[in-house]
Amino acid sequence: MGIELKKRYQLFIGGEWVDSASGETFQTTNPATGEVLANVASAGKEDVHRAVDAAWKAYQGGWRRTDAGFRGKSLYRIAQAIRDNSEELALLDSLDNGKTLNEARVDMFMAAECFEYYAGAANKLEGKVIPVFGDRLNYVLREPLGVVGQIIPWNFPLMMAAWKLAPALAAGNCIVLKPAEETPLSALRLGELISDIVPAGVVNILTGYGPEAGAPLVEHPAVKKIAFTGSTEVGRQIMAHAAAHVADVTLELGGKSPQIVFPDADLDAALEGVLLGIFYNEGQQCSAGSRLFLHESIYDNFLKKLIERSKAINVGPPQEPTSQIGSLVSKEQQKRVLNYVQLGVKEGAEVACGGKAPAAPELKRGCYVEPTVLVNVANKMKVAQEEIFGPVLCVMKWSDEKKMIEEANDVQFGLCAGVWTKDINKAHKTANKIEAGNVWINQYDVFAYGAPFGGYKQSGIGRELAFDTLLHYTQQKNVNVDLSGKPSRWF
Ligand code: NAP
Ligand code: MG
């Protein structure tokens, strides 16, 4: 399927498509070819102010008073619009990000499912009555926050937009969304699709750079909450700046998640899970199972198969149906990942396969990296401690279970973990000891709407995808009513 891109994309503010106040634009490129896809408006402080004003107006003007059931129906319509346009949206993300079209199709399915989950949840959000002393009625309302700012990364462009927008809208908030500078196109197309579904100003979309468009959004005093997905480094800055006007934050940050394989595991299943965990989405996933702990008794055999399979992965043009891994998002990201491989070698690790850009001439212009397995890794090495965010797996051998668990936990992150064993007690015991927000047992990278996703430690604050995520987009109002009809005497 072809797609006709506009030459120039604008900001979506108050239901209108407008240029940035400065008139500035930036280019978004296809990282698989280096071609410029389009010029996109680059938002700055003035645009942030306009967008927040538009969101506040839409909030006060009606969205806060809409029936939850109506908001739910609107979200179902958004889900349907994504499904009806999923091939186009998937192609946009594949072109803009470099991920395979097959992967982008999964993102569209996940995005639509997310809107459907929160569509159904919108009118299940209830307050409560508290049995307080005396002749009183005491009740708690869950009210929306007002205007929320949402800042998202480039790795799952439309899906991340869905994860943010759906619960915030369901709870009755109005939004200013900033997509990543590398991948603005699908969010803008979503803006077009939803412009007939939600009133003007309920969703505003500001494309632009983090420091110019993101930072003023975080600093704006009328923004009551910032929901952020991205790196731990930027997450820390956002938290600090939101503190200046006491705005709430939820942060979905980085990871360095362990995959633990016990000797009694179904090793074929574990191999599939390890490959998916590190190479899906070109390794650019916060949940990546990037540290593999293999028991010494299965180490040689497992590693041999892992290397064979990694070498056989088809790295190729993202839109080719046979490509299993596409391009990384940018030259910068490719360089960063390859530098980490070099660093690992300096630290004493060994490249068992991959470790470079593929040699095929037709891939030279892109930002590809071969599926890479590093062995002889020690957990204290930087390659085992820092998030590489690319297709690079660090393999470690273990024999002492207690020590292995200590090492699995010995990182600043705590997002996910994979545990592979047929022993149900061992599985639960290990899950219990792992410091991570998500533990997958005999599977990996399985996301379910309703099940909370998010991090321990420096992997973040708050949870997404769950019913409780709605609560993060509300504030409680306690109302205490005197029913006695008698004045309270204090003097
Ligand atoms: P990033 O550099 O932190 O950027 C994320 C977003 O923040 C982008 O929109 C970025 O704008 C913006 N930003 C940058 N500096 C900012 C500032 N000073 N103020 C406000 N906004 C600012 O992360 P990334 O490289 O795009 O994404 C990769 C990271 O996301 C990884 O660490 C990954 O683990 C994490 N991630 C986490 C989850 C999760 O659920 N835990 C999910 C996906 C990804 P620009 O586009 O201009 O840079
Ligand atoms: Mg791009």
Coordinates of C-alpha atoms and ligand atoms in Angstrom, one line a residue:
M1 CA 0.0 0.0 0.0
G2 CA 1.3 3.4 -0.9
I3 CA 0.8 6.5 1.1
E4 CA 0.6 10.2 0.2
L5 CA 2.5 12.3 2.7
K6 CA 1.9 16.0 3.0
K7 CA 5.0 18.2 2.4
R8 CA 4.3 20.1 5.6
Y9 CA 2.5 19.1 8.8
Q10 CA 1.1 21.6 11.3
L11 CA 0.3 21.7 15.0
F12 CA -3.2 20.7 16.2
I13 CA -4.4 23.3 18.6
G14 CA -8.0 23.9 19.7
G15 CA -9.3 21.8 16.8
E16 CA -7.3 23.8 14.2
W17 CA -4.3 23.0 12.2
V18 CA -1.8 25.8 12.6
D19 CA 1.8 26.7 12.0
S20 CA 4.1 27.2 15.0
A21 CA 4.2 30.8 16.3
S22 CA 7.8 31.1 15.2
G23 CA 7.1 29.5 11.8
E24 CA 9.9 27.0 12.4
T25 CA 9.8 23.5 11.1
F26 CA 11.9 20.4 11.4
Q27 CA 12.4 17.4 9.1
T28 CA 11.3 13.9 9.9
T29 CA 13.1 11.2 8.0
N30 CA 12.8 7.6 7.1
P31 CA 15.8 6.1 9.0
A32 CA 15.8 3.0 6.7
T33 CA 16.7 5.2 3.7
G34 CA 17.7 8.6 5.0
E35 CA 15.0 10.2 2.9
V36 CA 13.2 13.2 4.3
L37 CA 9.5 12.3 4.7
A38 CA 8.1 15.7 5.6
N39 CA 8.5 19.1 7.2
V40 CA 6.8 19.3 10.6
A41 CA 5.9 22.4 12.6
S42 CA 8.3 22.9 15.5
A43 CA 6.4 24.1 18.6
G44 CA 7.8 26.5 21.2
K45 CA 6.7 28.1 24.4
E46 CA 4.1 30.3 22.7
D47 CA 2.5 27.3 21.1
V48 CA 2.5 25.5 24.4
H49 CA 0.6 28.4 26.0
R50 CA -1.9 28.4 23.1
A51 CA -2.5 24.7 23.4
V52 CA -2.8 24.7 27.2
D53 CA -5.3 27.6 26.9
A54 CA -7.3 25.7 24.3
A55 CA -7.3 22.5 26.4
W56 CA -8.4 24.5 29.5
K57 CA -11.2 26.2 27.5
A58 CA -12.4 22.8 26.2
Y59 CA -12.3 21.4 29.7
Q60 CA -14.3 24.2 31.3
G61 CA -16.5 24.5 28.3
G62 CA -17.9 21.0 28.6
W63 CA -15.6 18.0 28.5
R64 CA -15.4 17.9 32.3
R65 CA -19.2 17.7 32.5
T66 CA -19.7 15.1 29.8
D67 CA -21.2 11.8 30.9
A68 CA -18.7 9.1 31.4
G69 CA -20.7 6.9 29.1
F70 CA -20.5 9.5 26.4
R71 CA -16.7 9.6 26.8
G72 CA -16.6 5.8 26.6
K73 CA -18.5 5.8 23.4
S74 CA -16.1 8.5 22.0
L75 CA -13.2 6.2 22.8
Y76 CA -14.9 3.2 21.1
R77 CA -15.1 5.5 18.0
I78 CA -11.4 6.4 18.2
A79 CA -10.6 2.6 18.4
Q80 CA -12.7 2.0 15.4
A81 CA -11.0 4.8 13.5
I82 CA -7.7 3.3 14.3
R83 CA -8.9 -0.1 13.1
D84 CA -10.4 1.3 9.9
N85 CA -7.1 3.1 9.1
S86 CA -4.7 0.7 10.6
E87 CA -2.7 -0.1 7.4
E88 CA -2.1 3.6 6.8
L89 CA -1.1 4.3 10.4
A90 CA 1.1 1.2 10.5
L91 CA 2.9 2.3 7.3
L92 CA 3.4 5.8 8.8
D93 CA 5.0 4.4 11.9
S94 CA 7.1 2.0 9.9
L95 CA 8.3 4.7 7.5
D96 CA 8.9 7.2 10.3
N97 CA 10.5 4.9 12.8
G98 CA 12.2 2.2 10.7
K99 CA 10.4 -0.7 12.5
T100 CA 9.0 -3.5 10.4
L101 CA 5.6 -3.0 9.0
N102 CA 4.6 -6.3 10.7
E103 CA 5.6 -4.9 14.1
A104 CA 3.8 -1.6 13.3
R105 CA 0.6 -3.6 12.6
V106 CA 0.8 -5.1 16.0
D107 CA 1.1 -1.6 17.5
M108 CA -2.1 -0.5 15.7
F109 CA -4.0 -3.5 17.1
M110 CA -2.6 -2.8 20.6
A111 CA -3.6 0.9 20.2
A112 CA -7.2 0.1 19.3
E113 CA -7.4 -2.4 22.1
C114 CA -6.2 0.2 24.5
F115 CA -8.9 2.7 23.5
E116 CA -11.5 -0.1 23.8
Y117 CA -10.4 -1.1 27.3
Y118 CA -10.7 2.5 28.6
A119 CA -13.9 3.0 26.6
G120 CA -15.4 0.2 28.7
A121 CA -13.8 1.5 31.9
A122 CA -14.9 5.1 31.6
N123 CA -18.2 4.7 33.4
K124 CA -16.9 2.1 35.9
L125 CA -15.0 4.8 37.8
E126 CA -16.9 5.3 41.0
G127 CA -16.7 7.4 44.1
K128 CA -17.6 6.1 47.5
V129 CA -19.5 6.9 50.7
I130 CA -17.6 6.9 54.0
P131 CA -19.4 6.0 57.2
V132 CA -18.2 9.0 59.4
F133 CA -19.3 9.9 62.9
G134 CA -22.6 11.6 63.7
D135 CA -25.5 12.5 61.4
R136 CA -23.6 13.1 58.3
L137 CA -23.3 12.0 54.7
N138 CA -19.7 11.9 53.6
Y139 CA -18.9 11.0 50.0
V140 CA -15.9 11.0 47.7
L141 CA -16.0 12.1 44.1
R142 CA -13.4 11.3 41.6
E143 CA -12.9 14.4 39.5
P144 CA -10.6 14.9 36.5
L145 CA -7.4 16.9 36.9
G146 CA -8.1 19.3 34.2
V147 CA -5.3 19.8 31.6
V148 CA -2.7 17.1 31.5
G149 CA 0.6 17.2 29.5
Q150 CA 1.7 13.9 27.9
I151 CA 5.2 13.4 26.4
I152 CA 6.0 10.2 24.5
P153 CA 9.0 8.5 22.9
W154 CA 9.6 7.2 19.4
N155 CA 9.8 3.5 19.9
F156 CA 6.0 2.7 19.6
P157 CA 4.8 6.0 18.3
L158 CA 1.0 5.5 18.0
M159 CA 0.7 2.8 20.7
M160 CA 2.4 5.2 23.2
A161 CA 0.0 7.9 22.2
A162 CA -2.9 5.5 22.8
W163 CA -1.6 4.4 26.2
K164 CA -1.5 8.0 27.3
L165 CA -4.6 9.5 25.6
A166 CA -7.1 6.8 26.4
P167 CA -7.1 6.8 30.2
A168 CA -6.8 10.5 30.4
L169 CA -9.8 11.1 28.1
A170 CA -11.8 8.4 29.8
A171 CA -11.3 10.2 33.2
G172 CA -12.5 13.5 31.7
N173 CA -9.3 15.4 31.2
C174 CA -8.1 17.5 28.2
I175 CA -4.7 17.0 26.8
V176 CA -1.6 18.5 25.3
L177 CA 0.4 15.6 23.7
K178 CA 4.0 16.0 22.5
P179 CA 5.1 13.1 20.3
A180 CA 8.8 12.4 19.9
E181 CA 10.6 14.5 17.4
E182 CA 11.8 11.4 15.4
T183 CA 8.2 10.1 14.9
P184 CA 5.6 12.7 14.7
L185 CA 3.5 11.5 11.8
S186 CA 1.1 8.9 13.2
A187 CA 0.1 11.1 16.1
L188 CA -0.8 13.9 13.7
R189 CA -2.8 11.5 11.6
L190 CA -4.6 10.4 14.7
G191 CA -5.4 14.0 15.4
E192 CA -7.1 14.2 12.1
L193 CA -9.1 11.1 12.7
I194 CA -10.3 12.1 16.1
S195 CA -11.1 15.7 15.2
D196 CA -14.6 14.5 14.3
I197 CA -15.0 12.5 17.4
V198 CA -13.9 14.7 20.4
P199 CA -14.7 18.4 20.6
A200 CA -12.1 21.0 19.6
G201 CA -9.3 21.5 22.2
V202 CA -9.9 18.2 24.1
V203 CA -6.8 16.8 22.4
N204 CA -4.0 19.1 21.2
I205 CA -0.9 17.9 19.5
L206 CA 2.4 19.7 19.6
T207 CA 5.2 18.4 17.5
G208 CA 8.7 19.6 18.3
Y209 CA 11.9 19.1 20.3
G210 CA 12.0 18.2 24.0
P211 CA 13.7 21.3 25.3
E212 CA 11.5 23.7 23.2
A213 CA 8.1 22.0 23.2
G214 CA 8.3 19.5 26.1
A215 CA 10.0 21.6 28.8
P216 CA 7.5 24.5 28.6
L217 CA 4.6 22.1 28.8
V218 CA 6.1 20.6 32.0
E219 CA 6.6 24.1 33.4
H220 CA 3.2 25.5 32.6
P221 CA 1.3 26.2 35.9
A222 CA -2.1 25.2 34.4
V223 CA -0.8 21.7 33.6
K224 CA -1.9 19.6 36.5
K225 CA -0.1 16.4 35.6
I226 CA 2.7 15.3 33.3
A227 CA 2.6 11.7 32.0
F228 CA 5.9 10.8 30.5
T229 CA 7.4 7.8 28.8
G230 CA 11.1 8.0 27.9
S231 CA 14.6 7.8 29.3
T232 CA 15.3 7.9 33.1
E233 CA 17.5 10.9 32.5
V234 CA 14.8 13.1 31.0
G235 CA 12.3 11.6 33.5
R236 CA 14.3 13.0 36.4
Q237 CA 14.3 16.5 34.8
I238 CA 10.6 16.3 34.3
M239 CA 10.0 15.4 37.9
A240 CA 12.1 18.3 39.1
H241 CA 10.5 20.8 36.9
A242 CA 6.9 19.6 37.6
A243 CA 7.8 20.1 41.3
A244 CA 8.0 23.9 40.7
H245 CA 4.2 24.1 40.5
V246 CA 3.4 20.9 42.3
A247 CA 2.2 19.1 39.3
D248 CA 1.6 15.3 39.6
V249 CA 3.9 13.0 37.5
T250 CA 3.7 9.5 36.2
L251 CA 6.9 8.2 34.6
E252 CA 7.5 5.2 32.5
L253 CA 11.3 5.0 32.2
G254 CA 14.1 2.7 31.1
G255 CA 14.8 -0.9 31.9
K256 CA 17.6 -3.5 32.0
S257 CA 15.5 -6.5 32.6
P258 CA 16.8 -10.0 33.4
Q259 CA 15.7 -13.2 31.7
I260 CA 16.4 -16.1 34.1
V261 CA 16.6 -19.6 32.7
F262 CA 16.6 -22.5 35.1
P263 CA 18.0 -25.8 34.0
D264 CA 14.6 -27.5 34.2
A265 CA 12.9 -25.0 31.8
D266 CA 11.3 -25.9 28.5
L267 CA 14.4 -24.7 26.7
D268 CA 12.8 -24.4 23.3
A269 CA 10.1 -22.1 24.7
A270 CA 12.8 -20.2 26.7
L271 CA 14.8 -19.7 23.5
E272 CA 11.8 -18.2 21.7
G273 CA 11.1 -15.9 24.6
V274 CA 14.7 -14.7 24.9
L275 CA 14.9 -13.9 21.2
L276 CA 11.6 -12.0 21.3
G277 CA 12.5 -10.3 24.5
I278 CA 15.7 -8.7 23.0
F279 CA 15.1 -8.4 19.3
Y280 CA 11.5 -7.4 19.0
N281 CA 11.1 -3.8 17.8
E282 CA 14.8 -3.8 16.9
G283 CA 15.6 -4.1 20.6
Q284 CA 14.2 -0.6 21.2
Q285 CA 11.8 -1.5 23.9
C286 CA 11.8 -0.4 27.5
S287 CA 10.8 -4.0 28.5
A288 CA 13.7 -5.6 26.6
G289 CA 15.1 -8.7 28.3
S290 CA 18.6 -7.5 27.8
R291 CA 20.4 -9.5 30.5
L292 CA 20.2 -13.3 30.1
F293 CA 21.1 -15.4 33.1
L294 CA 21.8 -19.0 31.9
H295 CA 22.4 -21.8 34.3
E296 CA 25.8 -23.4 33.8
S297 CA 24.4 -26.9 33.1
I298 CA 22.5 -25.7 30.0
Y299 CA 24.8 -22.8 29.1
D300 CA 26.7 -24.3 26.1
N301 CA 23.8 -25.9 24.4
F302 CA 21.4 -22.9 24.9
L303 CA 24.0 -20.4 23.7
K304 CA 24.8 -22.4 20.6
K305 CA 21.2 -22.4 19.6
L306 CA 20.8 -18.8 20.5
I307 CA 23.7 -17.8 18.3
E308 CA 22.4 -19.9 15.4
R309 CA 19.0 -18.4 15.6
S310 CA 20.3 -14.8 16.1
K311 CA 22.4 -15.2 13.0
A312 CA 19.5 -16.5 11.0
I313 CA 17.3 -13.4 11.7
N314 CA 16.4 -11.6 8.6
V315 CA 17.5 -7.9 8.9
G316 CA 16.0 -6.1 6.0
P317 CA 13.9 -3.2 4.7
P318 CA 11.1 -2.5 7.1
Q319 CA 8.3 -2.8 4.6
E320 CA 9.4 -6.1 3.2
P321 CA 7.1 -8.8 4.6
T322 CA 10.1 -11.2 5.1
S323 CA 12.1 -8.7 7.2
Q324 CA 12.2 -9.7 10.9
I325 CA 14.3 -6.7 12.1
G326 CA 14.2 -3.3 10.4
S327 CA 16.2 -0.2 11.0
L328 CA 16.9 1.5 14.3
V329 CA 15.3 4.9 14.6
S330 CA 18.2 7.1 13.7
K331 CA 21.9 7.3 12.9
E332 CA 22.5 8.6 16.4
Q333 CA 20.8 5.6 17.9
Q334 CA 22.7 3.2 15.6
K335 CA 26.0 4.8 16.7
R336 CA 25.1 4.7 20.3
V337 CA 24.3 1.0 20.1
L338 CA 27.5 0.1 18.2
N339 CA 29.5 2.2 20.7
Y340 CA 28.1 0.1 23.5
V341 CA 29.3 -3.1 21.7
Q342 CA 32.8 -1.6 21.5
L343 CA 32.6 -0.6 25.1
G344 CA 31.5 -4.1 26.1
V345 CA 34.6 -5.5 24.3
K346 CA 36.8 -3.1 26.1
E347 CA 35.3 -4.2 29.4
G348 CA 36.1 -7.8 28.6
A349 CA 33.0 -9.1 26.9
E350 CA 33.1 -11.0 23.7
V351 CA 30.9 -10.6 20.6
A352 CA 29.4 -14.1 19.9
C353 CA 27.4 -12.8 16.9
G354 CA 26.5 -9.5 15.3
G355 CA 28.0 -6.4 16.7
K356 CA 28.0 -4.3 13.6
A357 CA 25.9 -2.8 10.8
P358 CA 24.9 -5.4 8.2
A359 CA 27.2 -5.4 5.2
A360 CA 24.5 -5.8 2.5
P361 CA 24.8 -2.8 0.2
E362 CA 21.0 -2.2 0.0
L363 CA 21.0 -1.6 3.8
K364 CA 24.0 0.8 3.9
R365 CA 21.9 3.9 3.9
G366 CA 19.8 2.7 6.8
C367 CA 20.4 2.6 10.6
Y368 CA 20.5 -1.2 10.9
V369 CA 22.3 -3.2 13.5
E370 CA 22.8 -7.0 13.4
P371 CA 21.2 -9.0 16.2
T372 CA 24.1 -9.1 18.7
V373 CA 24.9 -11.5 21.5
L374 CA 27.6 -10.5 24.0
V375 CA 29.1 -13.3 26.1
N376 CA 31.5 -13.3 29.1
V377 CA 29.6 -10.4 30.5
A378 CA 29.9 -9.5 34.1
N379 CA 26.9 -7.8 35.7
K380 CA 29.0 -4.9 36.9
M381 CA 30.0 -4.0 33.4
K382 CA 28.4 -0.9 31.9
V383 CA 26.9 -2.9 29.1
A384 CA 25.0 -4.9 31.7
Q385 CA 24.1 -1.9 33.8
E386 CA 23.1 0.7 31.2
E387 CA 20.1 0.6 28.9
I388 CA 21.5 0.1 25.3
F389 CA 18.1 0.3 23.7
G390 CA 19.1 -1.8 20.7
P391 CA 19.4 -5.5 19.6
V392 CA 22.2 -6.3 22.1
L393 CA 21.9 -9.2 24.5
C394 CA 24.3 -9.6 27.5
V395 CA 24.7 -13.3 28.5
M396 CA 25.8 -14.4 32.0
K397 CA 26.4 -17.8 33.3
W398 CA 25.2 -18.7 36.8
S399 CA 25.5 -21.6 39.3
D400 CA 24.5 -20.2 42.7
E401 CA 20.8 -19.2 42.7
K402 CA 21.1 -16.7 45.6
K403 CA 23.9 -14.9 43.9
M404 CA 22.2 -14.9 40.5
I405 CA 19.1 -13.3 42.0
E406 CA 21.2 -10.7 43.7
E407 CA 22.8 -9.9 40.4
A408 CA 19.5 -9.9 38.6
N409 CA 18.4 -7.2 41.0
D410 CA 21.7 -5.3 41.1
V411 CA 20.8 -2.6 38.6
Q412 CA 19.2 0.9 38.9
F413 CA 16.2 -0.3 36.9
G414 CA 13.3 -2.6 37.8
L415 CA 10.9 -2.8 34.9
C416 CA 10.5 -6.4 33.9
A417 CA 11.8 -9.9 34.3
G418 CA 11.4 -13.3 32.6
V419 CA 11.5 -16.5 34.6
W420 CA 11.8 -19.9 32.8
T421 CA 11.2 -23.1 34.8
K422 CA 8.7 -26.0 34.9
D423 CA 8.8 -25.9 38.7
I424 CA 5.8 -23.8 39.8
N425 CA 7.2 -23.2 43.3
K426 CA 10.5 -22.0 42.0
A427 CA 8.7 -19.7 39.5
H428 CA 6.6 -18.0 42.2
K429 CA 9.6 -17.8 44.7
T430 CA 11.7 -16.2 42.0
A431 CA 8.9 -13.7 41.1
N432 CA 8.7 -12.9 44.7
K433 CA 12.4 -12.0 45.0
I434 CA 12.7 -10.1 41.8
E435 CA 12.6 -6.3 42.1
A436 CA 10.5 -5.4 39.0
G437 CA 7.1 -4.2 38.2
N438 CA 6.4 -7.0 35.8
V439 CA 7.4 -10.6 35.9
W440 CA 6.6 -12.9 33.1
I441 CA 6.7 -16.7 33.8
N442 CA 7.4 -19.0 30.9
Q443 CA 6.7 -16.2 28.5
Y444 CA 7.9 -12.7 27.7
D445 CA 6.6 -9.3 26.5
V446 CA 3.0 -10.2 27.1
F447 CA 1.0 -7.0 27.7
A448 CA -2.6 -7.3 28.8
Y449 CA -5.1 -4.4 29.2
G450 CA -6.2 -4.4 32.8
A451 CA -2.8 -5.7 34.0
P452 CA -0.7 -2.9 35.5
F453 CA 2.6 -2.1 33.6
G454 CA 5.4 0.0 35.1
G455 CA 8.6 0.1 37.0
Y456 CA 10.2 -0.4 40.3
K457 CA 13.2 1.7 41.3
Q458 CA 14.4 4.1 38.6
S459 CA 12.1 2.5 36.0
G460 CA 9.4 4.9 36.9
I461 CA 6.4 5.9 39.0
G462 CA 2.8 4.9 38.4
R463 CA 1.3 2.1 36.3
E464 CA -0.2 2.1 32.8
L465 CA -2.7 -0.2 31.1
A466 CA -4.6 -1.0 34.3
F467 CA -8.0 0.1 35.6
D468 CA -6.2 2.0 38.4
T469 CA -4.4 4.1 35.7
L470 CA -7.7 6.0 35.5
L471 CA -7.2 7.0 39.1
H472 CA -3.9 8.6 38.3
Y473 CA -5.9 11.0 36.0
T474 CA -8.3 12.0 38.8
Q475 CA -8.3 13.8 42.1
Q476 CA -10.5 13.0 45.0
K477 CA -13.0 15.5 46.4
N478 CA -14.5 14.7 49.8
V479 CA -17.9 16.2 50.5
N480 CA -19.1 16.2 54.1
V481 CA -22.8 17.0 54.5
D482 CA -24.5 17.8 57.8
L483 CA -27.8 16.0 58.0
S484 CA -28.7 16.8 61.6
G485 CA -30.1 20.3 60.9
K486 CA -28.6 21.4 64.2
P487 CA -25.9 24.1 64.4
S488 CA -22.6 22.9 65.7
R489 CA -21.7 24.9 68.8
W490 CA -18.1 25.6 69.5
F491 CA -18.4 28.4 72.1
Ligands
NAP1 P1 13.8 10.6 25.7 O1 15.0 11.1 25.1 O2 13.7 10.6 27.2 O3 12.5 11.3 25.1 C1 11.2 11.0 25.4 C2 10.3 12.3 25.1 O4 10.7 13.3 26.0 C3 10.5 12.8 23.7 O5 9.3 13.3 23.2 C4 11.5 13.9 23.9 O6 11.5 14.9 22.9 C5 11.0 14.5 25.2 N1 12.0 15.3 25.9 C6 13.3 15.3 25.8 N2 13.9 16.2 26.6 C7 12.9 16.8 27.3 C8 12.8 17.9 28.2 N3 13.9 18.4 28.7 N4 11.6 18.2 28.7 C9 10.5 17.6 28.2 N5 10.5 16.7 27.3 C10 11.7 16.3 26.8 O7 13.5 9.1 25.4 P2 13.6 8.4 23.9 O8 15.0 8.3 23.6 O9 12.7 9.1 23.0 O10 12.9 7.0 24.2 C11 13.7 5.9 24.7 C12 13.5 5.8 26.2 O11 12.1 5.6 26.5 C13 14.2 4.6 26.7 O12 14.9 4.9 27.9 C14 13.1 3.6 27.1 O13 13.3 2.6 28.0 C15 12.0 4.5 27.5 N6 10.7 3.9 27.3 C16 10.0 3.5 28.5 C17 8.8 2.8 28.4 C18 8.1 2.4 29.6 O14 6.9 2.1 29.6 N7 8.7 2.3 30.8 C19 8.2 2.6 27.2 C20 8.9 3.0 26.0 C21 10.1 3.7 26.1 P3 12.5 14.7 21.6 O15 11.7 13.9 20.7 O16 12.7 16.1 21.1 O17 13.7 14.1 22.1
MG2 MG 11.3 9.8 11.5

